[in-house]
mmCIF file with all atom_site columns, C-alpha atoms in Angstrom:
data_model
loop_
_atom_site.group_PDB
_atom_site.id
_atom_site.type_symbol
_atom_site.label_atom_id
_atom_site.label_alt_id
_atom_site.label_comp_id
_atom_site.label_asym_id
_atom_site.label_entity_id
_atom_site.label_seq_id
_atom_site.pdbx_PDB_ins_code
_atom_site.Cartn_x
_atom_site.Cartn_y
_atom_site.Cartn_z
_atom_site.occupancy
_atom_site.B_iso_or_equiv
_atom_site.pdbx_formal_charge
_atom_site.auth_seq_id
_atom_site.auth_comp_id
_atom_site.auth_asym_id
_atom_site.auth_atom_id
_atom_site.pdbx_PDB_model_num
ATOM 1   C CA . UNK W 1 1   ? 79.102 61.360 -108.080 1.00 0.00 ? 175 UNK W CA 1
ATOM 2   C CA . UNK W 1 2   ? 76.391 59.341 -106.943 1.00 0.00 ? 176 UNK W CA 1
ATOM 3   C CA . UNK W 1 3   ? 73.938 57.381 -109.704 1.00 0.00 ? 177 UNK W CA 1
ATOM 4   C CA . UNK W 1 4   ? 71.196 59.541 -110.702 1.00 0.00 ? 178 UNK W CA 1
ATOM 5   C CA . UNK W 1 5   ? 67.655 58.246 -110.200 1.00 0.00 ? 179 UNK W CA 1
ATOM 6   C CA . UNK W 1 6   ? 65.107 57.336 -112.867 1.00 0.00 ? 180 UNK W CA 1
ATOM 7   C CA . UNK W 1 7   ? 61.372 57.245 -111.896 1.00 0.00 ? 181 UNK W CA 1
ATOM 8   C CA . UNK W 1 8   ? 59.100 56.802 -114.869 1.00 0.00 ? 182 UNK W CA 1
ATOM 9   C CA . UNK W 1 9   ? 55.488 59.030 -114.647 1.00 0.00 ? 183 UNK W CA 1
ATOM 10  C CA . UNK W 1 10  ? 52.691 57.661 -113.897 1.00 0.00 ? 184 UNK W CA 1
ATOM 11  C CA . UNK W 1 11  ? 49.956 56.850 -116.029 1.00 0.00 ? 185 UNK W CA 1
ATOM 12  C CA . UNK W 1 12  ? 45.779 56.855 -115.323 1.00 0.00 ? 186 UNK W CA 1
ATOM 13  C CA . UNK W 1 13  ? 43.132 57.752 -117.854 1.00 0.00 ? 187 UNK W CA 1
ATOM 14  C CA . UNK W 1 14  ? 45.329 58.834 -120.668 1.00 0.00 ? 188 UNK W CA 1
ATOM 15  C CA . UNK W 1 15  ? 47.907 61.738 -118.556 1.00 0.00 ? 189 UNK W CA 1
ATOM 16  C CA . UNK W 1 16  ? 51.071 61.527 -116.729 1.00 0.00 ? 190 UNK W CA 1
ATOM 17  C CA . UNK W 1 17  ? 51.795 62.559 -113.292 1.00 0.00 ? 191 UNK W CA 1
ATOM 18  C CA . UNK W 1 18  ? 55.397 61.948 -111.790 1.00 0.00 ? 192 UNK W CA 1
ATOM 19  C CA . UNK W 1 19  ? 54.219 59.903 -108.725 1.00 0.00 ? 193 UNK W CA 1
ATOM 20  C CA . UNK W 1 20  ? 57.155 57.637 -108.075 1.00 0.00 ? 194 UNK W CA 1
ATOM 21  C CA . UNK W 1 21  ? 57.912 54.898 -105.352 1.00 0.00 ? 195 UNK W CA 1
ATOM 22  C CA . UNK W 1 22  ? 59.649 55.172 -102.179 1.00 0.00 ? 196 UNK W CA 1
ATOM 23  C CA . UNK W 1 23  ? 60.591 53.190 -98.894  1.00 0.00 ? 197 UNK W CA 1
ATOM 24  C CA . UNK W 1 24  ? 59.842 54.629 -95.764  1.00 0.00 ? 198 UNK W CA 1
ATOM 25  C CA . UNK W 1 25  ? 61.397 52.859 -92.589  1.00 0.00 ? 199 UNK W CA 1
ATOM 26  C CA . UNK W 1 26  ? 59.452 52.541 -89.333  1.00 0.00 ? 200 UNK W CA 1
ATOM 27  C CA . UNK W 1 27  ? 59.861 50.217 -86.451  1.00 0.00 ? 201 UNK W CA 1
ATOM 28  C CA . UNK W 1 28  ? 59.203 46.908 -88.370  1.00 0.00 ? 202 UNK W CA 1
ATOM 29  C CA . UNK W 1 29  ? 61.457 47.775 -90.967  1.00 0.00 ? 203 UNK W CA 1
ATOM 30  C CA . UNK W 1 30  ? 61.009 49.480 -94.631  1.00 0.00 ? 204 UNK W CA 1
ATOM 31  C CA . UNK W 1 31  ? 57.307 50.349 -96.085  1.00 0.00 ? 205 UNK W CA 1
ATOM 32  C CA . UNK W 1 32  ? 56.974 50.959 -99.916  1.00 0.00 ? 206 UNK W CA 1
ATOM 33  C CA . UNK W 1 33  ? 54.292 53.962 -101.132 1.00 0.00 ? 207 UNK W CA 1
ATOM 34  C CA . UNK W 1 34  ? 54.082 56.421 -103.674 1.00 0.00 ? 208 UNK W CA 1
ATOM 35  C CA . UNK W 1 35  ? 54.553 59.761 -103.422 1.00 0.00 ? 209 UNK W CA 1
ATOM 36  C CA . UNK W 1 36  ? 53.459 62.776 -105.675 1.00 0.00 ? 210 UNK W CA 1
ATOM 37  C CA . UNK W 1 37  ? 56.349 64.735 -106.500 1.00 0.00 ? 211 UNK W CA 1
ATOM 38  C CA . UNK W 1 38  ? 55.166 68.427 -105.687 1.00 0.00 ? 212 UNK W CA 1
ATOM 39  C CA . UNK W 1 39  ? 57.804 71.381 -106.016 1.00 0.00 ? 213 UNK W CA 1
ATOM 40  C CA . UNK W 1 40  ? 55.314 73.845 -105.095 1.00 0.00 ? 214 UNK W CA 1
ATOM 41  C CA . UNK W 1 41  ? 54.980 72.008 -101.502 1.00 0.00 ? 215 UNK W CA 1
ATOM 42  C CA . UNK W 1 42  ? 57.585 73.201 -98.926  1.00 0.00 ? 216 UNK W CA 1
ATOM 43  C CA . UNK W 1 43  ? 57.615 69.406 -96.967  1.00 0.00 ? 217 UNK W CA 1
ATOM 44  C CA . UNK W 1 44  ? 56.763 66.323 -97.420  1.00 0.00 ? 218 UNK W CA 1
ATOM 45  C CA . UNK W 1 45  ? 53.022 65.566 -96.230  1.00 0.00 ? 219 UNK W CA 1
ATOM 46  C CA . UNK W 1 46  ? 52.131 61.535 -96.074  1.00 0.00 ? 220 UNK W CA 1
ATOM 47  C CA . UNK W 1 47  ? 48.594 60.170 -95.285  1.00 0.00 ? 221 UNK W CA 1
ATOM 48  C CA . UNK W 1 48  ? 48.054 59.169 -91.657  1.00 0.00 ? 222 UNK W CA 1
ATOM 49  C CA . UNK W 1 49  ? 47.358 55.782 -92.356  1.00 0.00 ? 223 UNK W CA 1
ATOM 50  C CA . UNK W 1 50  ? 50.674 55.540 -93.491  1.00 0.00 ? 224 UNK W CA 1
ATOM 51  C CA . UNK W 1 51  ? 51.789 56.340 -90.107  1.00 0.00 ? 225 UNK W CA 1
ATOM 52  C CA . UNK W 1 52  ? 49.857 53.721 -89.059  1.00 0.00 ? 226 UNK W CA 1
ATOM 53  C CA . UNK W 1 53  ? 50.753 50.894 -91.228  1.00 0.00 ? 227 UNK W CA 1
ATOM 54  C CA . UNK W 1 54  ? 54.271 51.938 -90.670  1.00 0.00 ? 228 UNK W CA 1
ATOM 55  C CA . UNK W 1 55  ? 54.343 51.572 -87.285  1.00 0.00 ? 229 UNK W CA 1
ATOM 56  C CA . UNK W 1 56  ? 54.305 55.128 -85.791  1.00 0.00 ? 230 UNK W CA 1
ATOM 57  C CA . UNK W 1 57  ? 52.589 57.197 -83.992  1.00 0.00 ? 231 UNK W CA 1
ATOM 58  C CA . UNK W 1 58  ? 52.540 59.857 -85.763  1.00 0.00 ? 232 UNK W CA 1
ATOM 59  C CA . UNK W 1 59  ? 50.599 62.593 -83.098  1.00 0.00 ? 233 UNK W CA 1
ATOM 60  C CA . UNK W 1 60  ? 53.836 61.897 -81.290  1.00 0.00 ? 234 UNK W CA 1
ATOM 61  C CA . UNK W 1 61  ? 55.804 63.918 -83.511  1.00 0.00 ? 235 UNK W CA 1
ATOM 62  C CA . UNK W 1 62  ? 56.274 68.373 -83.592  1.00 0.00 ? 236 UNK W CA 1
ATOM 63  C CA . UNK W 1 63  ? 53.652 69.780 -85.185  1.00 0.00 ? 237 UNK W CA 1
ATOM 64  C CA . UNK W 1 64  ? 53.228 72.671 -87.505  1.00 0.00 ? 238 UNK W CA 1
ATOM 65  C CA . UNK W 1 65  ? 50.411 74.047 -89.561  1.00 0.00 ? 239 UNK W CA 1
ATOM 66  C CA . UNK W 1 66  ? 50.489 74.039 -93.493  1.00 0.00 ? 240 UNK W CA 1
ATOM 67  C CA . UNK W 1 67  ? 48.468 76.271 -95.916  1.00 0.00 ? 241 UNK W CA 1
ATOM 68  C CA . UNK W 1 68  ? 47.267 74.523 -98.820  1.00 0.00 ? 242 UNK W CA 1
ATOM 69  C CA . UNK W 1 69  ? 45.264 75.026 -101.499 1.00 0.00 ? 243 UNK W CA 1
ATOM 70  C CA . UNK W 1 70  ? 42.108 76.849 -100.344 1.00 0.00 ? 244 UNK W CA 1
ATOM 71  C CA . UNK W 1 71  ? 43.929 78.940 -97.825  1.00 0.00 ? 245 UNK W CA 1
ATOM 72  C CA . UNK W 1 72  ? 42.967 76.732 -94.694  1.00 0.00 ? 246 UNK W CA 1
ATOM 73  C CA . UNK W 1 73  ? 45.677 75.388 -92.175  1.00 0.00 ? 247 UNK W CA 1
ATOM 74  C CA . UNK W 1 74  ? 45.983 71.659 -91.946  1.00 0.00 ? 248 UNK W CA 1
ATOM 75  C CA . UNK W 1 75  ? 48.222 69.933 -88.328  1.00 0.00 ? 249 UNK W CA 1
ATOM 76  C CA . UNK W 1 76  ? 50.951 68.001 -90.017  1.00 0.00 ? 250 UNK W CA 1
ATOM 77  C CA . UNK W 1 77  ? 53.292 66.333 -87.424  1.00 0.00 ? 251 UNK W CA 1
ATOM 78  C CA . UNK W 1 78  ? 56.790 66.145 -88.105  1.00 0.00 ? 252 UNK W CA 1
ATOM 79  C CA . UNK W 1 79  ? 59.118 63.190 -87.949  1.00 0.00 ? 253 UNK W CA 1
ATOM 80  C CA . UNK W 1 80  ? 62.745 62.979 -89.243  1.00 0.00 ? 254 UNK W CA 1
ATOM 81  C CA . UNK W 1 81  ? 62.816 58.981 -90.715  1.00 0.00 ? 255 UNK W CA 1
ATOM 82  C CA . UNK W 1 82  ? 65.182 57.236 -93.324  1.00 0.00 ? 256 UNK W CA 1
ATOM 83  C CA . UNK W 1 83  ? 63.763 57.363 -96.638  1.00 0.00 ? 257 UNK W CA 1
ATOM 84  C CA . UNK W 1 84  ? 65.153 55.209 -99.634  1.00 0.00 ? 258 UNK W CA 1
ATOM 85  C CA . UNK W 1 85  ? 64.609 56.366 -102.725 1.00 0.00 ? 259 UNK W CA 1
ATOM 86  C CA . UNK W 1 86  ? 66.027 53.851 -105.449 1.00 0.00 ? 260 UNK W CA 1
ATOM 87  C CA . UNK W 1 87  ? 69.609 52.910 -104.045 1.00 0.00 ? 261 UNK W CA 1
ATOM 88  C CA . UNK W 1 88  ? 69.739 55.866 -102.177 1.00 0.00 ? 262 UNK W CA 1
ATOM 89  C CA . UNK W 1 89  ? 69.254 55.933 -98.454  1.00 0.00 ? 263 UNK W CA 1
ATOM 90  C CA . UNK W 1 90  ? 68.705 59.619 -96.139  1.00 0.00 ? 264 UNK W CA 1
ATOM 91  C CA . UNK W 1 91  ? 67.303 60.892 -93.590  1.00 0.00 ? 265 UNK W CA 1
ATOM 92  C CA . UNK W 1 92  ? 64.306 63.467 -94.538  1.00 0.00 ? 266 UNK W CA 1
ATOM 93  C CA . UNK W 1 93  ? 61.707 65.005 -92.246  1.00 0.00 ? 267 UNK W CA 1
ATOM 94  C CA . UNK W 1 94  ? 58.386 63.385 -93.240  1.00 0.00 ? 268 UNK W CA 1
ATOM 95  C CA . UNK W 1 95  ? 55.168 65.367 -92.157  1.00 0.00 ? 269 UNK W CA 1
ATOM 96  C CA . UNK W 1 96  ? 51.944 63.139 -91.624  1.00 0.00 ? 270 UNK W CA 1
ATOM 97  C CA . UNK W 1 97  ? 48.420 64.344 -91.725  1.00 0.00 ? 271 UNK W CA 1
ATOM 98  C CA . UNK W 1 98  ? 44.871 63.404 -91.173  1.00 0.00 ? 272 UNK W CA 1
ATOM 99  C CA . UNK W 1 99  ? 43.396 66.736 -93.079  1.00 0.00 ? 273 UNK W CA 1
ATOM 100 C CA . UNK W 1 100 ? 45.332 65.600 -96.730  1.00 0.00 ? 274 UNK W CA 1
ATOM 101 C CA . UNK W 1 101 ? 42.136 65.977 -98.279  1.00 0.00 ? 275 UNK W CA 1
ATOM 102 C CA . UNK W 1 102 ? 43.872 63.647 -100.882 1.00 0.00 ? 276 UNK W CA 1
ATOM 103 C CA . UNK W 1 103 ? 44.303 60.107 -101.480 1.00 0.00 ? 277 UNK W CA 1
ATOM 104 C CA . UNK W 1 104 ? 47.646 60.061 -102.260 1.00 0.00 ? 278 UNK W CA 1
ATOM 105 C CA . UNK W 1 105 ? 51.085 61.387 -100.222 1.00 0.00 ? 279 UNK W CA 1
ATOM 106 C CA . UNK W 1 106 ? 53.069 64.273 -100.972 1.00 0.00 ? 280 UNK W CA 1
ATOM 107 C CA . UNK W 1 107 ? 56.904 64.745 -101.605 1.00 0.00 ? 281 UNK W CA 1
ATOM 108 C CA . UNK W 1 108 ? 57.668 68.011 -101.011 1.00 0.00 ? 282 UNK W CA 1
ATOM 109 C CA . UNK W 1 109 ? 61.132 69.987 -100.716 1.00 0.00 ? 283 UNK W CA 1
ATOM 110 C CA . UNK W 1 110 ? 62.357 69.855 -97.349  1.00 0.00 ? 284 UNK W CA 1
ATOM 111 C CA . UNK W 1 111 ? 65.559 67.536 -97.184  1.00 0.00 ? 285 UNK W CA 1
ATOM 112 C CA . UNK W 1 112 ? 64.353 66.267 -100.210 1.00 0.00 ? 286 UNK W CA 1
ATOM 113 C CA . UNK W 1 113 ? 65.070 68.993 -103.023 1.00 0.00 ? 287 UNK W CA 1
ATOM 114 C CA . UNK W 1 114 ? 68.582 70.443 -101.176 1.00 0.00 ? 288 UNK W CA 1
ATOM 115 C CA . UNK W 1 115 ? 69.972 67.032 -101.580 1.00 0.00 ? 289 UNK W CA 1
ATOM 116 C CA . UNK W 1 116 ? 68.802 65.700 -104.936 1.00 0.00 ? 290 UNK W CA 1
ATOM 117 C CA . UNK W 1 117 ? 68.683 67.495 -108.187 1.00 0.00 ? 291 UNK W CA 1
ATOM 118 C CA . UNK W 1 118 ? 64.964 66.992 -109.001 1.00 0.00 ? 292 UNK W CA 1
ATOM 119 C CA . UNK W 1 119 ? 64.123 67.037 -113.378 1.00 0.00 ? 293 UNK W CA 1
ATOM 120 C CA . UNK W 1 120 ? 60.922 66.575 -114.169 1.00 0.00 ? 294 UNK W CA 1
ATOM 121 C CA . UNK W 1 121 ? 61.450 65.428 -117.776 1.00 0.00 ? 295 UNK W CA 1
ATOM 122 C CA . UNK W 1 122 ? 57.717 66.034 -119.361 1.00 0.00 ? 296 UNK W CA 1
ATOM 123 C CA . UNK W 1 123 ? 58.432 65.162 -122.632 1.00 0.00 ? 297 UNK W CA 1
ATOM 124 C CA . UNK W 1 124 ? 60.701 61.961 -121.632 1.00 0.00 ? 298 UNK W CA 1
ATOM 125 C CA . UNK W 1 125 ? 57.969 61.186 -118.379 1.00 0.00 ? 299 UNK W CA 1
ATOM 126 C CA . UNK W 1 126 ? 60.336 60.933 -116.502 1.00 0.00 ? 300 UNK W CA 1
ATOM 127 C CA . UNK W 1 127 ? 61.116 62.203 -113.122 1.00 0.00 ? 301 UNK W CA 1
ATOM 128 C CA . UNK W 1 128 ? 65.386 62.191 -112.444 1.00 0.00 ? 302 UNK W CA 1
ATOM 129 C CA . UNK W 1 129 ? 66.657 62.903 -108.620 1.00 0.00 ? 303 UNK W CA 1
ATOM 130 C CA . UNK W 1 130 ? 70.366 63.537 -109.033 1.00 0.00 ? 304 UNK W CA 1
ATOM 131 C CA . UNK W 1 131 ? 72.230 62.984 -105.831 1.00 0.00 ? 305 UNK W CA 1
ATOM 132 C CA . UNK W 1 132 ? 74.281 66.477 -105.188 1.00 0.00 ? 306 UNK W CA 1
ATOM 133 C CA . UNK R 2 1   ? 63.032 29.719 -107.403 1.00 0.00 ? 77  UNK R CA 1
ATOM 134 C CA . UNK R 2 2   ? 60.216 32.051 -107.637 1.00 0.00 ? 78  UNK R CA 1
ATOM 135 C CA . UNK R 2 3   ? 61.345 35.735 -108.630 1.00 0.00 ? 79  UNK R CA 1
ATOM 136 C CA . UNK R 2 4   ? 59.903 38.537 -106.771 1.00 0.00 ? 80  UNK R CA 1
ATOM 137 C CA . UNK R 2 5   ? 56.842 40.791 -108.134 1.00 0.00 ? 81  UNK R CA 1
ATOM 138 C CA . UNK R 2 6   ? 57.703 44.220 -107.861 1.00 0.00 ? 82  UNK R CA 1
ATOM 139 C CA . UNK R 2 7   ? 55.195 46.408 -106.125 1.00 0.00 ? 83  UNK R CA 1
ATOM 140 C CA . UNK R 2 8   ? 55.661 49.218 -108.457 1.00 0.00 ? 84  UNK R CA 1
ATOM 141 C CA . UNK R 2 9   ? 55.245 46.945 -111.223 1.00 0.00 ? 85  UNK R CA 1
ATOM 142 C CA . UNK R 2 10  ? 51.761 45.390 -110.351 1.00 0.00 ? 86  UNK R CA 1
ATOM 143 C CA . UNK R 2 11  ? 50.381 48.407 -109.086 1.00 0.00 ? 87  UNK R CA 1
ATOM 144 C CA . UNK R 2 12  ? 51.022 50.019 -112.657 1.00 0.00 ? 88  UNK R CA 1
ATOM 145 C CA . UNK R 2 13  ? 49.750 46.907 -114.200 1.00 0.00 ? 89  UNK R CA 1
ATOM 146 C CA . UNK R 2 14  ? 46.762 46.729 -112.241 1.00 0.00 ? 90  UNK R CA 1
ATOM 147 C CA . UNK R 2 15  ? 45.908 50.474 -111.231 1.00 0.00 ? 91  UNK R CA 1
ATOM 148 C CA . UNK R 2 16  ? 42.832 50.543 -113.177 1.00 0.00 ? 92  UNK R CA 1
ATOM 149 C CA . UNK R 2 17  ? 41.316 47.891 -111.511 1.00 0.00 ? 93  UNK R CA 1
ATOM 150 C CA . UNK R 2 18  ? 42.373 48.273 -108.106 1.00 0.00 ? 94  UNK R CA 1
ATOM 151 C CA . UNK R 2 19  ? 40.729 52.077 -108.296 1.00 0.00 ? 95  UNK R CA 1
ATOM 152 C CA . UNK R 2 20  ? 37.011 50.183 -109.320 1.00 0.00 ? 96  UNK R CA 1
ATOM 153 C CA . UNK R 2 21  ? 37.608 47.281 -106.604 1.00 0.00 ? 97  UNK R CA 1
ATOM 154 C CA . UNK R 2 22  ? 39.248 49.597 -103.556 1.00 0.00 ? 98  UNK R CA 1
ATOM 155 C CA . UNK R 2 23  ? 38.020 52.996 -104.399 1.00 0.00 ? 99  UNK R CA 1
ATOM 156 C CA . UNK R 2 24  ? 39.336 55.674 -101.718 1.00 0.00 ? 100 UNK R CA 1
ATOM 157 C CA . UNK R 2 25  ? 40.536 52.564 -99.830  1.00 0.00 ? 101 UNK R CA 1
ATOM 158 C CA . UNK R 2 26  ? 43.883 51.780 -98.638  1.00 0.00 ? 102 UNK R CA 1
ATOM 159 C CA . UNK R 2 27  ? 45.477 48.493 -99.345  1.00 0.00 ? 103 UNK R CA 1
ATOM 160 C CA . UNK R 2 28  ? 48.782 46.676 -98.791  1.00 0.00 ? 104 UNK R CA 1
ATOM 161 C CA . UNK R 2 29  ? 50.444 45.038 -101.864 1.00 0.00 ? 105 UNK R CA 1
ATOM 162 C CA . UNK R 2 30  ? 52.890 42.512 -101.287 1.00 0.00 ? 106 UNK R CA 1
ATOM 163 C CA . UNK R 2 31  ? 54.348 39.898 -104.070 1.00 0.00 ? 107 UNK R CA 1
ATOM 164 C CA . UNK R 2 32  ? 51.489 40.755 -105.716 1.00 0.00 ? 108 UNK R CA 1
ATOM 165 C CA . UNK R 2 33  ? 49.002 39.764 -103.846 1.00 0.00 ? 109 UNK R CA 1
ATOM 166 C CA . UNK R 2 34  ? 46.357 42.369 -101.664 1.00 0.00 ? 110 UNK R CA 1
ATOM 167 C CA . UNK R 2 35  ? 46.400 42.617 -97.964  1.00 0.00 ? 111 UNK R CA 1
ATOM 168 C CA . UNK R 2 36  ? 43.548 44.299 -96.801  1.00 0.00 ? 112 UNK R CA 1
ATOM 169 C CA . UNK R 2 37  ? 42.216 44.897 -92.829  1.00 0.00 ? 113 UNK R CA 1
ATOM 170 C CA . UNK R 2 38  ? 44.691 46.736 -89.759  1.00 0.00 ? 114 UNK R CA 1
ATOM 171 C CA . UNK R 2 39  ? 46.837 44.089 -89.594  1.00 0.00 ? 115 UNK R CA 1
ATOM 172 C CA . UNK R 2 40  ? 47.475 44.120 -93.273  1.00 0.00 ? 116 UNK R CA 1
ATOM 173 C CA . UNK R 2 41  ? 50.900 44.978 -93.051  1.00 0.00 ? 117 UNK R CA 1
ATOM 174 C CA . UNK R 2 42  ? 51.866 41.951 -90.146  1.00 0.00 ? 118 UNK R CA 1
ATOM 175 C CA . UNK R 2 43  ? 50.112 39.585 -92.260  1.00 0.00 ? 119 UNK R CA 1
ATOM 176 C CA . UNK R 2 44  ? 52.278 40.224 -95.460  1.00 0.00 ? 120 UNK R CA 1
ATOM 177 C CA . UNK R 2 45  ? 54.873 40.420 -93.669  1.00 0.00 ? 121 UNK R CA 1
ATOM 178 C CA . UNK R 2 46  ? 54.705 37.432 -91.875  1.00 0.00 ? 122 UNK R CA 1
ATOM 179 C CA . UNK R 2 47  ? 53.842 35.427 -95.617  1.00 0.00 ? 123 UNK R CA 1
ATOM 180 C CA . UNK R 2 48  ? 56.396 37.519 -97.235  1.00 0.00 ? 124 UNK R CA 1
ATOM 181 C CA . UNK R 2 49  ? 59.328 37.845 -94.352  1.00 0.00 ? 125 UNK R CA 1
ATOM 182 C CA . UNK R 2 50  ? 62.213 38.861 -97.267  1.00 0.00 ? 126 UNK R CA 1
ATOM 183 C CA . UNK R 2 51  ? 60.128 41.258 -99.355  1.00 0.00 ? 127 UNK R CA 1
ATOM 184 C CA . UNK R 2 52  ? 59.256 44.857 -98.249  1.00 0.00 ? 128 UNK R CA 1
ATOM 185 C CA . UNK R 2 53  ? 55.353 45.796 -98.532  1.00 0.00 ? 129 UNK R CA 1
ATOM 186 C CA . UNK R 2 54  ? 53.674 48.599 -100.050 1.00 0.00 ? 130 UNK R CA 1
ATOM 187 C CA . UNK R 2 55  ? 50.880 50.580 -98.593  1.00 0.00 ? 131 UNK R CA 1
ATOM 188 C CA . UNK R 2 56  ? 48.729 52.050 -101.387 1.00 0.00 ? 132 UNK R CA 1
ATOM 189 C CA . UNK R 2 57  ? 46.022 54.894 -101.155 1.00 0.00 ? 133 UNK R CA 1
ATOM 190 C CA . UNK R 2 58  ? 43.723 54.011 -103.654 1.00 0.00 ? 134 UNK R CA 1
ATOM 191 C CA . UNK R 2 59  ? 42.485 57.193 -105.340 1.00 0.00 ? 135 UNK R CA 1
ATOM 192 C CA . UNK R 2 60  ? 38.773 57.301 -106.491 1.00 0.00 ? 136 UNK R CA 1
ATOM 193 C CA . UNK R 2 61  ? 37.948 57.114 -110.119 1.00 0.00 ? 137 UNK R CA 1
ATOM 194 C CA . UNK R 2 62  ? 37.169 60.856 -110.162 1.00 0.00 ? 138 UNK R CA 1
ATOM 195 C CA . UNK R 2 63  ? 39.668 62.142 -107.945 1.00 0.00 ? 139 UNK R CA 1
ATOM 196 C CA . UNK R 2 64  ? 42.603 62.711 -110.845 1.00 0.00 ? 140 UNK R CA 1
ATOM 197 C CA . UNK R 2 65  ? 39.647 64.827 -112.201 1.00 0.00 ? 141 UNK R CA 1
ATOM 198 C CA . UNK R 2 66  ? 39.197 67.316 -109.699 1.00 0.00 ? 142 UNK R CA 1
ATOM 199 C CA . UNK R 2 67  ? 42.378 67.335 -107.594 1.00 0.00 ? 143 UNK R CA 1
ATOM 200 C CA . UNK R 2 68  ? 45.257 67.518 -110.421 1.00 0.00 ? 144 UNK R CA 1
#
């Protein structure tokens, strides 16, 4: 069994959030960011300038629409790139957006949560990806 | 030798103050120093050819607030 993953939460003004770090590889090679680790969101959904900075074009990719949180439909286009998380190295599909509304990126479930255990340990603030 | 800053590292160390200097702003981080600009990520790079850069969306100071 692969080594789980330790990610500790993130602090700002006194809370926690489990925002952790993670490579992203584009045509010039890996890109660090942080992601917010959402359950409740069904892919992952990174900032366009991302795309950008990493390299891609990201209007290239399939696109979908996305409810979120006021009931509106953002574009989010798809693309399947290698994501590293700690050690770990994958393919995921990786959705980027100019309509966020957020300044941070989102790590959702798709290839993400049916291939790593995901604990979010509150009380520890910690966030633990267990590779299956 | 010099050892490597972790990204991860100096962006915890540091958030505070990055989110009153580059409010809602997106920045590139790399050995700890702040890359800034469209080319951001070519010119760490380029300074930094072994170590990976990280792109950072600054959050405003209220945005934790409201959003979370």
């Amino acid at each position: 069994m692969k080594k789980a993953i330790y990610f500790p939460y993130k602090s700002y003004k006194d809370e926690y959030y489990p925002i952790i770090k993670i490579q992203v590889k584009g045509p010039s090679g890996f890109l660090e960011t942080e992601a917010y680790v959402d359950s409740g969101a069904s892919i992952s959904i990174f900032l366009m300038d991302f795309a950008f900075y990493l390299g891609i074009d990201y209007k290239k990719g399939k696109i979908t629409y996305v409810m979120v949180g006021d009931g509106s439909f953002i574009p989010v286009y798809l693309h399947k790139l290698s994501l590293k998380l700690g050690n770990y190295t994958f393919f995921a599909t990786v959705g980027f957006s100019a309509h966020l509304g957020a300044d941070f990126n989102l790590l959702g479930q798709k290839d993400i949560f049916d291939r790593l255990k995901v604990i979010f340990d509150k009380r520890k603030k910690v966030v633990i990806f267990q590779p299956y | 030798m010099k050892s490597p800053i972790d990204n991860d590292n100096f962006v915890r160390e540091n958030f505070e103050k990055l989110v009153k200097r580059y409010p809602h702003q997106r920045i590139i981080i790399c050995e700890g120093e702040i890359f800034t600009g469209k080319d951001a990520v070519k010119k760490a790079r380029q300074k930094y050819p072994k170590a990976t850069p990280m792109f950072l969306p600054v959050p405003g100071p209220e945005e934790f607030n409201h959003i979370l």
